[in-house]
Coordinates of C-alpha atoms in Angstrom, one line a residue:
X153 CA 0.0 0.0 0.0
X154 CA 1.0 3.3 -1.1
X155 CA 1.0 5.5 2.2
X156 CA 1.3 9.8 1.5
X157 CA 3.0 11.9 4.5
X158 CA 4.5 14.9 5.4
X159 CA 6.7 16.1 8.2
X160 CA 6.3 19.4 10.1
X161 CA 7.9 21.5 12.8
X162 CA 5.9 23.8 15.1
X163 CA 6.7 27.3 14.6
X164 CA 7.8 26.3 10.9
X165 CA 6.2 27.9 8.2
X166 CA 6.8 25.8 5.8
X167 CA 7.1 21.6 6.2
X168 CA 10.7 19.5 7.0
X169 CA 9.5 17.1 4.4
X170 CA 7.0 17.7 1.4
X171 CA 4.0 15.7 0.7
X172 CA 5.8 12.5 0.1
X173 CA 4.7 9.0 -0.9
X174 CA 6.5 5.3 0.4
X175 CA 5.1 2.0 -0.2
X176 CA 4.4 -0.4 2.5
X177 CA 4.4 -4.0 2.7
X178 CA 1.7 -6.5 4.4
X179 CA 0.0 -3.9 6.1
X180 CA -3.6 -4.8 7.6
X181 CA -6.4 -2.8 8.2
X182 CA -7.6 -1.8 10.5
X183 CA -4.6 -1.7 12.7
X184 CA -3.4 -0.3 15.5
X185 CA -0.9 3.0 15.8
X186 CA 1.7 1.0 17.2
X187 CA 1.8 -1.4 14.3
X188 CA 1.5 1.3 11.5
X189 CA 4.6 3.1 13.1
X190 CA 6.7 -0.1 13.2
X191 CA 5.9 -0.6 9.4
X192 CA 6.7 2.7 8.1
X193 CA 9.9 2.3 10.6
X194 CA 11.1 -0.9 9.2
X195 CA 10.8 0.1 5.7
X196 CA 12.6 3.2 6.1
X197 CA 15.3 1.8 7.7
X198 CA 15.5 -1.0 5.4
X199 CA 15.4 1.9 2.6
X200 CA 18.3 3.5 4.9
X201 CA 20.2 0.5 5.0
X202 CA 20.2 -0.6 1.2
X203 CA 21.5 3.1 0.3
X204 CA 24.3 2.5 2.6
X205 CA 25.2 -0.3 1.2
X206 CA 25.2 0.7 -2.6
X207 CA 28.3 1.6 -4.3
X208 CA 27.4 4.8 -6.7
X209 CA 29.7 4.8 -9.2
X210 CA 28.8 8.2 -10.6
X211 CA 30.3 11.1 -8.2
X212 CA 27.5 13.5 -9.4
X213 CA 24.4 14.7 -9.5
X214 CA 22.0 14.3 -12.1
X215 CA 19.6 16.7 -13.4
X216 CA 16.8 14.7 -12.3
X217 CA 18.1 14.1 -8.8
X218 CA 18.5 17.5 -8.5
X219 CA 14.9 18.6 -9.1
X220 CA 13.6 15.5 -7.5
X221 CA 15.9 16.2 -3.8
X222 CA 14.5 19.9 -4.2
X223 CA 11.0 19.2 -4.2
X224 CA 12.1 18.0 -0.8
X225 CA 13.5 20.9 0.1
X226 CA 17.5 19.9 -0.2
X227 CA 20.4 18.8 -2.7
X228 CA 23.3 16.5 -1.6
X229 CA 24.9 13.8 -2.4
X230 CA 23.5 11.9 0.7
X231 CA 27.0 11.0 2.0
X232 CA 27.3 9.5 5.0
X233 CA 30.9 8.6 6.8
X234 CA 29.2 6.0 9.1
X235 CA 29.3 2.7 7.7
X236 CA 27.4 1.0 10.9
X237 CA 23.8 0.1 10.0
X238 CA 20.7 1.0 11.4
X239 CA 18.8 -1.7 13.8
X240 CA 15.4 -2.2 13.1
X241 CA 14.6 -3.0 16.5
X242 CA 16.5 0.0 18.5
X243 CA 14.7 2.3 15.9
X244 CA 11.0 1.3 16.5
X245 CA 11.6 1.3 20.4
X246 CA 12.9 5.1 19.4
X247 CA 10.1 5.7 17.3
X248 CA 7.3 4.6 20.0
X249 CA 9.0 6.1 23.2
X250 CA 9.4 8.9 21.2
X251 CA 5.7 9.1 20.4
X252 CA 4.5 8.2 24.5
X253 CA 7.1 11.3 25.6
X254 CA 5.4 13.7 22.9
X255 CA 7.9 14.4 21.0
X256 CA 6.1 14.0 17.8
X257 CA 2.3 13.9 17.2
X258 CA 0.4 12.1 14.1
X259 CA -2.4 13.3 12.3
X260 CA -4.1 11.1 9.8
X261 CA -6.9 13.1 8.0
X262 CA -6.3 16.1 10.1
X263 CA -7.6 13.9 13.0
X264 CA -4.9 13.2 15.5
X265 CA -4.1 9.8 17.0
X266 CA -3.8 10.3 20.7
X267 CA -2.4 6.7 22.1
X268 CA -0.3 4.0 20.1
X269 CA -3.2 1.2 20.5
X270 CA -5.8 3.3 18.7
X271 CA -7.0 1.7 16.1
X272 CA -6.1 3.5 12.3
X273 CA -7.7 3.2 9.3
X274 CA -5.9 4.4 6.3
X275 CA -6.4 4.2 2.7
X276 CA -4.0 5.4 -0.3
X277 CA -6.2 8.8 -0.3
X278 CA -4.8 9.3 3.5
X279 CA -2.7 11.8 4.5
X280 CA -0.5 10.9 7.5
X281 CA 1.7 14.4 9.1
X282 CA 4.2 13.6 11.4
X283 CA 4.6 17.2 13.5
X284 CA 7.8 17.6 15.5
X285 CA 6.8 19.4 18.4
X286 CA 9.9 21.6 19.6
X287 CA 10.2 22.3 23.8
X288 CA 11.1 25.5 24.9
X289 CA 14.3 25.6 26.8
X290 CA 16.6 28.4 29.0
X291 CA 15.6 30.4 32.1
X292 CA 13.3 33.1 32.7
X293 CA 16.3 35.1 34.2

């Protein structure tokens, strides 16, 4: 299933990440929150992983990379000097404590999921926003 998303950042103007579009694999509906993070987890650090592990042979940037990384909003190379891997496991435990602390909040159809054992019902027409909530940090002094 083809599942659209976009990331935001209170306070931001404009989003982190652009209405974007990944396909996920043996998904059931409906499900609960918990399981729909874990999938869109495990194929993006599978997608992580697997562009680790290519060897690009061409040092540069074609034309079409370029206007398809600025639609996202930025244009590398996507070099990375760590060649450890990411754990599927460690990064859904992130991914869910992060989501019980509040750090980020989900909205599917600009209605927001509350608890990870809510039960979600998506379709390829939903819209899924991840919003980074920011804390406010220093001293009143």
């Amino acid at each position: 299933m083809k599942i659209s998303y976009s990331v935001k950042q209170m306070g931001k103007k404009h989003p982190l990440i652009g209405r974007s579009t990944i396909e996920i694999k043996d998904i059931t509906q409906p499900m609960p929150l918990r399981d729909l993070i874990s999938a869109i987890v495990t194929q993006q650090v599978e997608a992580f992983n697997q562009r680790k592990s290519e060897n690009n042979i061409v040092p540069y940037l074609l034309q079409q990379d370029i206007d398809s990384q600025k639609e996202l909003g930025k244009v590398g190379f996507n070099d990375s000097y760590n060649n450890e891997l990411a754990n599927v496991e460690e990064a859904i435990a992130n991914a869910l404590l992060s989501f019980e602390d509040g750090v980020y909040c989900i909205f599917i159809d600009e209605q927001q999921v509350e608890h990870l054992n809510d039960v979600v019902n998506i379709s390829e027409d939903s819209l899924l926003y991840f919003i980074r909530l920011t804390f406010l940090s220093g001293s009143m002094w």
